[in-house]
Structure formats: C-alpha cells, structure tokens
Coordinates of C-alpha atoms in Angstrom, one line a residue:
X821 CA 54.1 134.7 124.2
X822 CA 56.7 131.9 122.9
X823 CA 57.3 131.7 119.1
X824 CA 55.8 129.1 116.9
X825 CA 56.7 127.3 113.6
X826 CA 54.7 125.8 111.0
X827 CA 55.4 121.6 110.9
X828 CA 56.6 120.7 107.8
X829 CA 54.4 118.2 106.8
X830 CA 53.2 119.0 103.8
X831 CA 49.7 119.6 104.2
X832 CA 49.7 119.7 108.3
X833 CA 48.6 123.5 109.9
X834 CA 49.9 122.4 112.7
X835 CA 52.1 125.4 115.0
X836 CA 54.8 123.7 116.9
X837 CA 57.4 125.3 119.6
X838 CA 61.6 125.2 118.2
X839 CA 62.1 122.8 120.9
X840 CA 60.1 120.7 119.8
X841 CA 61.2 121.2 116.1
X842 CA 64.8 120.7 117.0
X843 CA 63.8 116.9 118.6
X844 CA 61.6 116.5 115.5
X845 CA 63.1 117.3 112.6
X846 CA 60.3 120.0 111.9
X847 CA 57.2 118.0 112.6
X848 CA 54.6 118.1 115.0
X849 CA 53.9 115.2 116.9
X850 CA 50.8 114.0 115.6
X851 CA 52.7 113.5 112.2
X852 CA 55.6 112.3 113.4
X853 CA 53.8 109.2 115.2
X854 CA 51.9 109.2 112.0
X855 CA 54.9 108.9 110.1
X856 CA 56.8 106.4 112.5
X857 CA 53.7 104.3 113.0
X858 CA 53.7 104.3 108.2
X859 CA 57.3 103.6 108.3
X860 CA 56.7 100.1 110.8
X861 CA 53.9 99.2 108.6
X862 CA 56.2 99.3 105.7
X863 CA 58.8 97.2 107.8
X864 CA 55.7 94.8 108.4
X865 CA 55.0 94.5 105.5
X866 CA 58.6 93.8 103.8
X867 CA 59.8 91.4 106.5
X868 CA 56.3 89.4 107.6
X869 CA 56.7 86.0 106.0
X870 CA 53.7 83.2 105.8
X871 CA 54.4 80.2 108.6
X872 CA 52.1 77.3 107.1
X873 CA 52.4 74.5 110.0
X874 CA 50.5 72.0 107.9
X875 CA 52.5 71.8 105.2
X876 CA 53.1 68.2 104.8
X877 CA 50.9 66.8 107.5
X878 CA 48.1 64.5 106.1
X879 CA 47.1 62.7 109.8
X880 CA 43.9 64.6 111.0
X881 CA 45.1 63.9 114.6
X882 CA 48.4 66.0 113.8
X883 CA 46.6 68.5 112.3
X884 CA 43.8 69.5 115.1
X885 CA 47.1 69.0 118.1
X886 CA 48.6 71.8 115.8
X887 CA 44.8 73.9 115.4
X888 CA 44.7 73.5 119.4
X889 CA 48.4 74.6 119.7
X890 CA 48.5 78.5 121.3
X891 CA 50.2 81.0 119.3
X892 CA 52.7 83.8 120.2
X893 CA 51.6 86.5 118.4
X894 CA 53.9 87.9 116.4
X895 CA 53.8 90.5 113.3
X896 CA 56.0 89.5 111.1
X897 CA 54.3 85.7 111.0
X898 CA 51.2 85.4 109.2
X899 CA 49.6 81.7 110.1
X900 CA 48.6 80.1 106.3
X901 CA 45.0 78.7 107.9
X902 CA 43.9 74.9 107.4
X903 CA 42.0 74.1 104.1
X904 CA 39.6 72.7 105.9
X905 CA 37.8 74.1 109.7
X906 CA 38.3 72.5 112.5
X907 CA 34.6 71.2 112.6
X908 CA 35.5 69.0 109.4
X909 CA 38.7 67.8 110.2
X910 CA 37.3 66.3 113.8
X911 CA 33.6 64.5 111.8
X912 CA 36.8 63.0 109.6
X913 CA 38.1 61.2 112.7
X914 CA 38.0 57.9 112.3
X915 CA 36.9 55.7 116.0
X916 CA 40.3 55.3 116.6
X917 CA 41.7 58.5 116.0
X918 CA 38.9 59.4 118.3
X919 CA 39.9 57.7 121.5
X920 CA 43.8 59.2 120.3
X921 CA 42.3 62.8 120.4
X922 CA 40.8 61.7 123.9
X923 CA 44.1 60.3 125.5
X924 CA 46.4 63.7 124.2
X925 CA 43.1 65.2 125.5
X926 CA 43.4 64.1 129.3
X927 CA 46.7 63.6 129.0
X928 CA 46.5 68.2 128.9
X929 CA 45.0 68.1 132.0
X930 CA 47.5 66.2 133.6
X931 CA 49.9 68.4 132.8
X932 CA 47.4 71.6 133.9
X933 CA 45.8 72.4 130.3
X934 CA 42.6 72.3 131.6
X935 CA 41.1 74.5 129.3
X936 CA 42.9 73.2 126.1
X937 CA 41.9 69.5 126.7
X938 CA 38.2 70.0 128.1
X939 CA 38.2 72.2 124.3
X940 CA 38.4 69.0 122.8
X941 CA 36.6 66.6 125.2
X942 CA 33.9 68.9 123.9
X943 CA 34.5 68.8 120.6
X944 CA 35.0 64.8 120.9
X945 CA 31.1 64.5 123.2
X946 CA 29.4 66.8 120.3
X947 CA 30.7 65.7 116.9
X948 CA 30.8 62.2 118.0
X949 CA 29.5 61.1 120.8
X950 CA 32.4 59.7 122.4
X951 CA 31.1 58.6 125.7
X952 CA 33.3 59.8 128.6
X953 CA 32.7 56.5 130.8
X954 CA 36.1 56.0 132.1
X955 CA 37.3 59.4 132.0
X956 CA 34.9 61.2 134.0
X957 CA 35.7 59.7 137.7
X958 CA 39.0 61.6 137.4
X959 CA 36.9 65.0 135.8
X960 CA 35.3 64.5 138.8
X961 CA 38.5 64.2 141.2
X962 CA 39.9 67.4 139.6
X963 CA 36.6 69.2 140.2
X964 CA 36.4 69.6 136.3
X965 CA 32.5 70.1 136.6
X966 CA 31.7 71.8 133.5
X967 CA 31.0 71.7 130.5
X968 CA 28.4 69.3 131.9
X969 CA 27.4 67.5 128.7
X970 CA 30.8 66.5 128.7
X971 CA 29.3 64.0 132.0
X972 CA 26.1 62.5 129.8
X973 CA 27.6 59.0 129.7
X974 CA 28.5 58.9 133.5
X975 CA 28.0 55.3 135.1
X976 CA 25.1 54.3 137.4
X977 CA 28.4 54.8 140.1
X978 CA 29.4 58.4 139.9
X979 CA 25.4 59.0 138.8
X980 CA 24.8 58.5 142.7
X981 CA 27.8 60.3 143.5
X982 CA 26.8 63.7 142.2
X983 CA 23.1 62.5 143.4
X984 CA 24.9 62.5 146.9
X985 CA 27.0 66.0 146.1
X986 CA 24.2 68.0 145.1
X987 CA 23.3 67.2 149.2
X988 CA 26.5 67.8 149.9
X989 CA 27.8 70.7 148.0
X990 CA 26.3 73.7 147.9
X991 CA 29.0 75.3 145.8
X992 CA 29.2 73.1 142.4
X993 CA 25.2 72.2 143.3
X994 CA 23.9 74.0 139.9
X995 CA 26.6 72.0 137.7
X996 CA 25.8 68.9 139.6
X997 CA 22.2 69.4 138.9
X998 CA 23.0 70.4 135.0
X999 CA 25.3 67.3 134.7
X1000 CA 22.8 65.0 136.6
X1001 CA 20.2 66.4 133.8
X1002 CA 22.4 65.1 131.2
X1003 CA 22.4 61.5 132.8
X1004 CA 18.7 62.4 132.4
X1005 CA 18.1 57.9 132.7
X1006 CA 15.2 56.7 134.8
X1007 CA 17.0 57.0 138.2
X1008 CA 17.8 61.0 137.8
X1009 CA 14.1 61.3 136.4
X1010 CA 12.5 59.6 139.3
X1011 CA 15.1 61.2 141.7
X1012 CA 13.7 64.9 139.9
X1013 CA 10.4 64.2 140.8
X1014 CA 11.2 63.0 144.3
X1015 CA 12.8 66.9 144.3
X1016 CA 9.9 68.9 142.9
X1017 CA 7.3 66.3 145.4
X1018 CA 9.2 67.4 148.4
X1019 CA 11.9 70.3 147.6
X1020 CA 14.9 69.4 149.7
X1021 CA 16.1 72.2 152.3
X1022 CA 18.6 73.9 149.7
X1023 CA 16.2 74.4 146.5
X1024 CA 15.2 77.6 148.3
X1025 CA 19.1 78.3 147.9
X1026 CA 18.3 78.1 143.4
X1027 CA 17.0 80.8 141.6
X1028 CA 14.6 77.9 139.6
X1029 CA 13.3 74.9 141.1
X1030 CA 15.6 71.7 140.4
X1031 CA 13.2 70.1 138.1
X1032 CA 13.7 73.5 135.5
X1033 CA 17.6 72.4 135.1
X1034 CA 16.3 69.3 133.0
X1035 CA 16.0 71.9 130.6
X1036 CA 19.3 73.0 129.6
X1037 CA 19.7 68.8 128.6
X1038 CA 16.8 69.2 126.3
X1039 CA 14.2 67.7 128.5
X1040 CA 11.2 68.2 131.5
X1041 CA 9.2 66.6 133.5
X1042 CA 5.9 66.2 133.2
X1043 CA 3.0 65.9 135.1
X1044 CA 3.2 62.2 135.7
X1045 CA 7.1 62.0 136.3
X1046 CA 7.9 61.4 132.9
X1047 CA 10.9 62.8 130.8
X1048 CA 9.4 64.3 127.8
X1049 CA 11.9 65.5 125.0
X1050 CA 12.0 68.5 123.9
X1051 CA 13.9 69.1 121.0
X1052 CA 13.4 67.0 117.9
X1053 CA 15.8 64.0 115.7
X1054 CA 17.3 63.2 114.0
X1055 CA 19.2 67.0 113.6
X1056 CA 20.8 67.9 109.4
X1057 CA 22.8 71.0 108.8
X1058 CA 21.6 74.1 107.0
X1059 CA 24.0 75.5 104.9
X1060 CA 24.1 78.2 101.8
X1061 CA 26.1 77.1 98.7
X1062 CA 28.4 79.7 97.4
X1063 CA 27.8 81.7 94.3
X1064 CA 24.5 82.3 92.7
X1065 CA 21.7 79.3 92.1
X1066 CA 22.8 79.4 88.2
X1067 CA 26.7 79.7 88.9
X1068 CA 26.0 75.9 91.1
X1069 CA 23.7 74.9 88.2
X1070 CA 24.8 71.3 87.5
X1071 CA 27.3 70.7 90.6
X1072 CA 27.0 67.9 92.9
X1073 CA 26.4 70.1 96.0
X1074 CA 26.3 67.9 99.0
X1075 CA 22.6 68.2 99.8
X1076 CA 19.2 69.2 98.3
X1077 CA 17.5 72.6 98.6
X1078 CA 15.7 73.9 101.3
X1079 CA 13.3 77.4 101.4
X1080 CA 15.3 80.1 103.9
X1081 CA 15.1 82.8 105.0
X1082 CA 12.2 83.7 102.2
X1083 CA 9.6 87.4 103.0
X1084 CA 5.8 87.2 101.7
X1085 CA 3.9 89.8 101.2
X1086 CA 2.3 89.8 105.0
X1087 CA 3.7 92.3 107.0
X1088 CA 4.3 92.1 111.3
X1089 CA 1.4 94.2 112.8
X1090 CA 3.8 95.5 115.2
X1091 CA 6.7 97.0 113.5
X1092 CA 5.5 97.1 109.9
X1093 CA 8.3 95.1 108.8
X1094 CA 7.7 92.4 106.2
X1095 CA 7.1 88.8 107.4
X1096 CA 9.9 86.1 106.3
X1097 CA 10.0 82.9 106.1
X1098 CA 12.7 81.4 108.2
X1099 CA 11.9 78.0 107.2
X1100 CA 9.9 76.3 104.9
X1101 CA 10.7 72.0 104.4
X1102 CA 8.3 68.5 103.6
X1103 CA 7.1 66.8 106.1
X1104 CA 7.9 64.2 104.9
X1105 CA 11.7 65.3 104.9
X1106 CA 13.6 62.4 107.7
X1107 CA 14.6 65.5 110.0
X1108 CA 11.3 66.1 110.7
X1109 CA 9.7 62.3 111.2
X1110 CA 9.2 62.8 114.6
X1111 CA 7.0 66.1 114.3
X1112 CA 3.1 65.4 113.8
X1113 CA 2.4 68.0 111.7
X1114 CA -1.5 68.1 109.7
X1115 CA 0.1 70.5 106.5
X1116 CA 2.3 69.4 103.7
X1117 CA 4.7 72.2 104.9
X1118 CA 5.6 72.9 108.3
X1119 CA 6.3 76.5 107.4
X1120 CA 7.8 78.9 110.3
X1121 CA 7.4 82.9 110.1
X1122 CA 8.1 85.6 112.1
X1123 CA 8.9 89.2 112.3
X1124 CA 12.6 89.1 112.9
X1125 CA 12.6 92.3 113.8
X1126 CA 10.1 92.0 117.1
X1127 CA 11.3 88.4 117.7
X1128 CA 14.1 89.5 119.1
X1129 CA 12.6 91.6 121.5
X1130 CA 9.9 88.6 122.3
X1131 CA 8.8 85.1 121.1
X1132 CA 6.4 85.7 117.9
X1133 CA 4.0 83.2 117.6
X1134 CA 2.6 81.5 114.6
X1135 CA -0.4 80.0 114.4
X1136 CA -1.8 77.7 111.4
X1137 CA -5.3 78.3 109.3
X1138 CA -7.1 75.5 107.7
X1139 CA -5.1 75.5 104.6
X1140 CA -2.1 75.3 106.7
X1141 CA -0.8 78.7 106.0
X1142 CA 0.8 80.7 108.9
X1143 CA -0.7 83.6 110.3
X1144 CA 0.0 85.8 113.1
X1145 CA -0.9 84.7 116.4
X1146 CA -3.8 86.4 118.1
X1147 CA -2.0 85.0 121.6
X1148 CA 1.1 87.8 120.7
X1149 CA 2.3 90.4 123.3
X1150 CA 3.6 93.1 122.0
X1151 CA 6.6 93.7 124.6
X1152 CA 6.9 97.4 125.9
X1153 CA 10.4 98.1 124.9
X1154 CA 9.3 98.3 121.0
X1155 CA 8.0 101.5 121.5
X1156 CA 11.3 103.1 122.0
X1157 CA 13.3 101.7 118.9
X1158 CA 13.6 102.9 115.4
X1159 CA 11.9 100.4 113.6
X1160 CA 13.7 101.7 110.5
X1161 CA 17.0 101.5 111.4
X1162 CA 17.0 98.1 113.6
X1163 CA 15.3 96.7 110.0
X1164 CA 18.3 97.6 108.4
X1165 CA 20.7 96.8 111.2
X1166 CA 19.3 93.4 111.1
X1167 CA 18.8 92.6 107.0
X1168 CA 20.6 96.1 105.1
X1169 CA 23.7 93.7 104.2
X1170 CA 26.2 94.7 102.0
X1171 CA 24.5 92.9 99.0
X1172 CA 21.1 93.5 100.2
X1173 CA 19.6 90.5 100.4
X1174 CA 16.8 90.7 102.2
X1175 CA 16.8 94.2 102.9
X1176 CA 13.6 96.1 104.7
X1177 CA 13.5 100.1 103.8
X1178 CA 10.7 102.3 104.1
X1179 CA 7.1 101.3 104.4
X1180 CA 6.5 103.3 101.5
X1181 CA 6.0 100.9 98.0
X1182 CA 5.4 97.8 99.8
X1183 CA 4.3 96.0 97.2
X1184 CA 7.5 96.9 94.5
X1185 CA 9.7 96.8 97.3
X1186 CA 8.6 93.2 97.9
X1187 CA 9.0 91.6 94.2
X1188 CA 12.5 93.2 94.3
X1189 CA 13.3 91.3 97.4
X1190 CA 11.6 87.4 96.0
X1191 CA 13.7 88.6 93.3
X1192 CA 16.9 88.8 95.2
X1193 CA 16.5 85.7 97.6
X1194 CA 15.9 83.4 94.5
X1195 CA 19.5 84.2 93.8
X1196 CA 20.6 82.3 97.4
X1197 CA 20.8 78.7 97.6
X1198 CA 20.0 76.8 100.3
X1199 CA 20.8 73.2 101.4
X1200 CA 19.8 71.3 104.0
X1201 CA 22.4 68.1 104.3
X1202 CA 22.0 65.0 103.2
X1203 CA 23.1 62.9 106.2
X1204 CA 22.2 63.1 109.7
X1205 CA 24.7 64.5 112.3
X1206 CA 24.6 63.8 116.2
X1207 CA 21.9 66.0 118.2
X1208 CA 24.7 67.0 120.0
X1209 CA 26.5 68.8 117.4
X1210 CA 24.9 72.3 117.6
X1211 CA 24.8 72.6 121.7
X1212 CA 27.2 74.8 122.1
X1213 CA 27.7 77.6 120.2
X1214 CA 31.4 78.8 121.5
X1215 CA 33.3 76.3 119.6
X1216 CA 31.6 78.0 116.6
X1217 CA 29.9 74.8 114.8
X1218 CA 27.7 74.8 111.6
X1219 CA 24.8 76.0 114.4
X1220 CA 22.7 76.1 111.7
X1221 CA 19.9 72.8 111.9
X1222 CA 16.7 71.1 111.5
X1223 CA 16.5 68.9 114.6
X1224 CA 19.5 68.7 117.4
X1225 CA 19.8 70.1 120.5
X1226 CA 19.6 74.1 120.8
X1227 CA 22.8 75.6 121.1
X1228 CA 21.7 78.1 123.0
X1229 CA 23.7 81.5 123.8
X1230 CA 22.3 82.4 127.1
X1231 CA 20.4 79.8 128.9
X1232 CA 18.1 77.5 128.0
X1233 CA 14.6 79.2 127.2
X1234 CA 11.6 76.8 125.8
X1235 CA 8.5 79.0 125.2
X1236 CA 5.0 77.7 125.7
X1237 CA 2.5 77.1 124.0
X1238 CA 0.3 80.0 124.6
X1239 CA -2.7 77.7 123.5
X1240 CA -2.2 75.0 125.6
X1241 CA 0.9 75.9 128.3
X1242 CA 2.5 72.8 127.1
X1243 CA 6.4 73.9 126.5
X1244 CA 7.1 74.0 122.9
X1245 CA 9.7 71.2 121.4
X1246 CA 12.5 73.1 118.9
X1247 CA 12.5 71.9 115.9
X1248 CA 15.5 73.9 114.4
X1249 CA 17.9 77.0 114.4
X1250 CA 19.8 79.7 111.8
X1251 CA 22.6 81.5 113.2
X1252 CA 22.3 85.0 112.8
X1253 CA 26.1 84.7 110.6
X1254 CA 23.6 83.6 107.7
X1255 CA 20.3 85.9 107.9
X1256 CA 23.0 89.1 107.6
X1257 CA 26.8 89.6 106.9
X1258 CA 28.9 89.5 110.1
X1259 CA 25.8 88.7 111.8
X1260 CA 25.2 88.1 115.1
X1261 CA 22.9 85.6 117.9
X1262 CA 20.9 82.8 116.9
X1263 CA 16.6 82.4 115.9
X1264 CA 15.6 79.3 117.8
X1265 CA 12.0 78.0 115.5
X1266 CA 9.6 76.2 117.8
X1267 CA 6.5 73.7 117.4
X1268 CA 3.5 73.0 119.2
X1269 CA 2.2 69.6 117.7
X1270 CA -1.5 69.6 119.7
X1271 CA -1.7 73.4 118.3
X1272 CA -0.3 73.4 115.3
X1273 CA 1.4 76.8 116.7
X1274 CA 5.1 78.1 115.8
X1275 CA 7.9 80.1 117.8
X1276 CA 10.3 81.9 117.5
X1277 CA 13.0 83.0 119.8
X1278 CA 15.8 84.6 119.3
X1279 CA 19.4 84.8 122.0
X1280 CA 22.7 86.8 121.1
X1281 CA 25.7 87.3 123.5

C-alpha cells in the first residue's frame, strides 16, 4: 500500500500521497483549493472599486439609458445603484422626455436590440399610457407581436389588418387575438361576438374559445355581446412605510394609512391558520368609487395557506362582516401538506410579524400577532396611477395596489362567483414581498357586487 502523509494545514485530517504533497506544498487538494479561493477573495476585496455611472448626471433620459445599458460582469467593479428605482425615474419623465425615450427605444429595435427596445416601450405604455399608434406598423413589420399591451393604441387600419391576420397566420394567432383584445374597440367587440356565434375553423386549434382571449386584456364579452370591464379604476399604489409607527409620527408621508394584513379571531376551517384581512378599506375612498358595496368597509379576508391552492371565497353577514363561504371547496392536495410547515413558510418572517405557529394557545398567540402587526404601517398613495401600471409583473413595478389591471404571473384567471356564476371583478393585489420577507408570487383580490362576496387567489412563477 502506498504510504500517505497528513495534510499540513492545521485542523485538516486528510491523508495525501507524497506526490500530491510535493505539488501542493504539503496540502491536500481541498485545502489547496480553499486557500486559493480565499486568496482570490482577498485580492478582490483589496482591488475592487466602486463605479458610479450616474455621477454628475441629472437628466432622467440619460439616467434611464444607463439603467438599460447591458453591463459585462467584472468582479473588480461594484456599480453604485442610482438613488431612485427605474420605476421612479420613469414616472418623473416629462411628456417631451417620454417621446425622447420612445425614439431611443425604436432606435434600439432598428439596431437589432429588440428586447431592449421593447422593454423601454413597455415601461412607457404601462407607466404613462403613451400611445404607440405611429410605431405599431413598424413593430408588426419587424414581426414583433409581444407583449400585446404595446398594441392597445393601434389604429383602425392596423386593427383590421390584425383581424385578417388572425384568419391567415396560424403561427401567431394567439398573439393577434390578445393584441385585438387590448385594442378592444367596438369593432373588436363585435368581431369576438361574431367568432362566438359562428366559430371559425381555426377555433378548434385553440385551447380556449376565441372570446376567452379578452380576459388577458381585462374585459369579457357578455351574453348580450357587450364589453364588461373586469378590473376597477382608478389604481392606487400600496406600500409599507419604513420604520415603526412611532418612528413615523409627525412625518409627512406620501399617502394615508390603510389596514392591510391584519389577523383576526377566526380560523380557517380547512387548515386551522388565522384568517387574514388582506385589505380593509372604506368604500368612500376614491379607489373604490366604481364598486357597489352595501357596507362602509370593504374587508377582503382569506387564509394565506389555502388560497395558495384554491380560490377562497368570503361572504358578508348582515353587519358586513366577512364570513367563510359555504361555497368554498377544499382542494384535494391540501390533505397532503404539512399545514404547520406551510404556515411558517408563508408567514414566518424574520421579524415574526404575522407569525403563525402551533394551534395551541390560539388566543394568546393572536394577541401577540396583533401587537406585532400594529408596528407595520401601510399607506395607500394619495395620487392615482395608470390602469396598466402594475399589469406586467416581470417589469418589477410596485405591484401592490387597489384597482388597476392585475399583474398576472401566469395567465389571466378571474374567478366565477359561486353564487351567481358571474365573473368577479379584480379590486386589488398584494405582492408576496409585502407579506413575507423575500416572499414570492402575488395575491389577487376580487369582488362580486350583486352577491356582496369577495375572493382571493394566488399565482407564482
């Protein structure tokens, strides 16, 4: 047997061949590699420099161009982030600057940076509702058909062209149908009605009926052939103020307080977790001006665990209090999960805010939760924003909102009211990061006004 000798690194028990020791200076290969890694890390820390690409630049257009510029990774360079987010810089653009960014986006597309150009156009359309009527023909000529929201300002001529393309271009038919849904004028509404009444031959090649594509644009075709909106407007951003309530007293915060993420004394009959009021807002708030609600408060409650698996419906009692709906149907997969483990995964964040532990001592636990929750100060913005501001979740906008087109992580999925079968309207959404540190996905809130019923669903990538 070949003689082996110990690695010379203190604390290492590995035995190595003499030939290996001769090559490594007496170290085993794992120790040698670790030492090299540590030396490399020390070199990086000693030589890495901060680079501020925005130093001395105040023009919002130039700042955005830098933000959109691809960067080659260099471990010796640490880029200093700009003091405002991309979303905030876009919202600061004047009308002239918006058009300047639009011209820049089209220049990128013409120089074969299609993705970069589309991203900029998407921000302009969603954040400013900037029409691309003049640019759409060129986008189509370049076979750019996604994202469909870019085409909502298309001219009548382009609309008619897309209707013809639906019949002739099977490869892009799905895109054209969604684009038409975003255009959504009376001609489009009548066209979808015609397709419903007399399904074309190509309809059999789709996974859903042609008229179902309108859901992606936030509306549906009614039984009598009318357009019915499926989300409320205006849209208001929801956010959490930094620091505790005490720290923010006397500060001029942008927005007014709103009740979000408050546990109550009721428990989910499926899993036993505390029911949570995702949002409780007075019906006289401008965000709810288009909602026909019979009670002073619109309180959207749910079980955060179970609504991750199935739509959870809540009804209102005679006093307007939310109660578990008799129409809820427990999903089969709930029987196969560890409810306590899921509760921690969803709510067990580092600060213990909204922590859901064991089912024992529920009364004391709930009191502790409420005491912790009151230190989280949520606000609703004083100024409304564009209806499609939060519609594209991949843009990483501030997703939490009341009103506005939902930011679907997957396909549009408006639940049907279990009492009357009507499609429920989207009334708001909460980003998972607002609920849990490093949280994922989005919780969507819906209401059926005739039945005074709410619903909550969830999607994640």
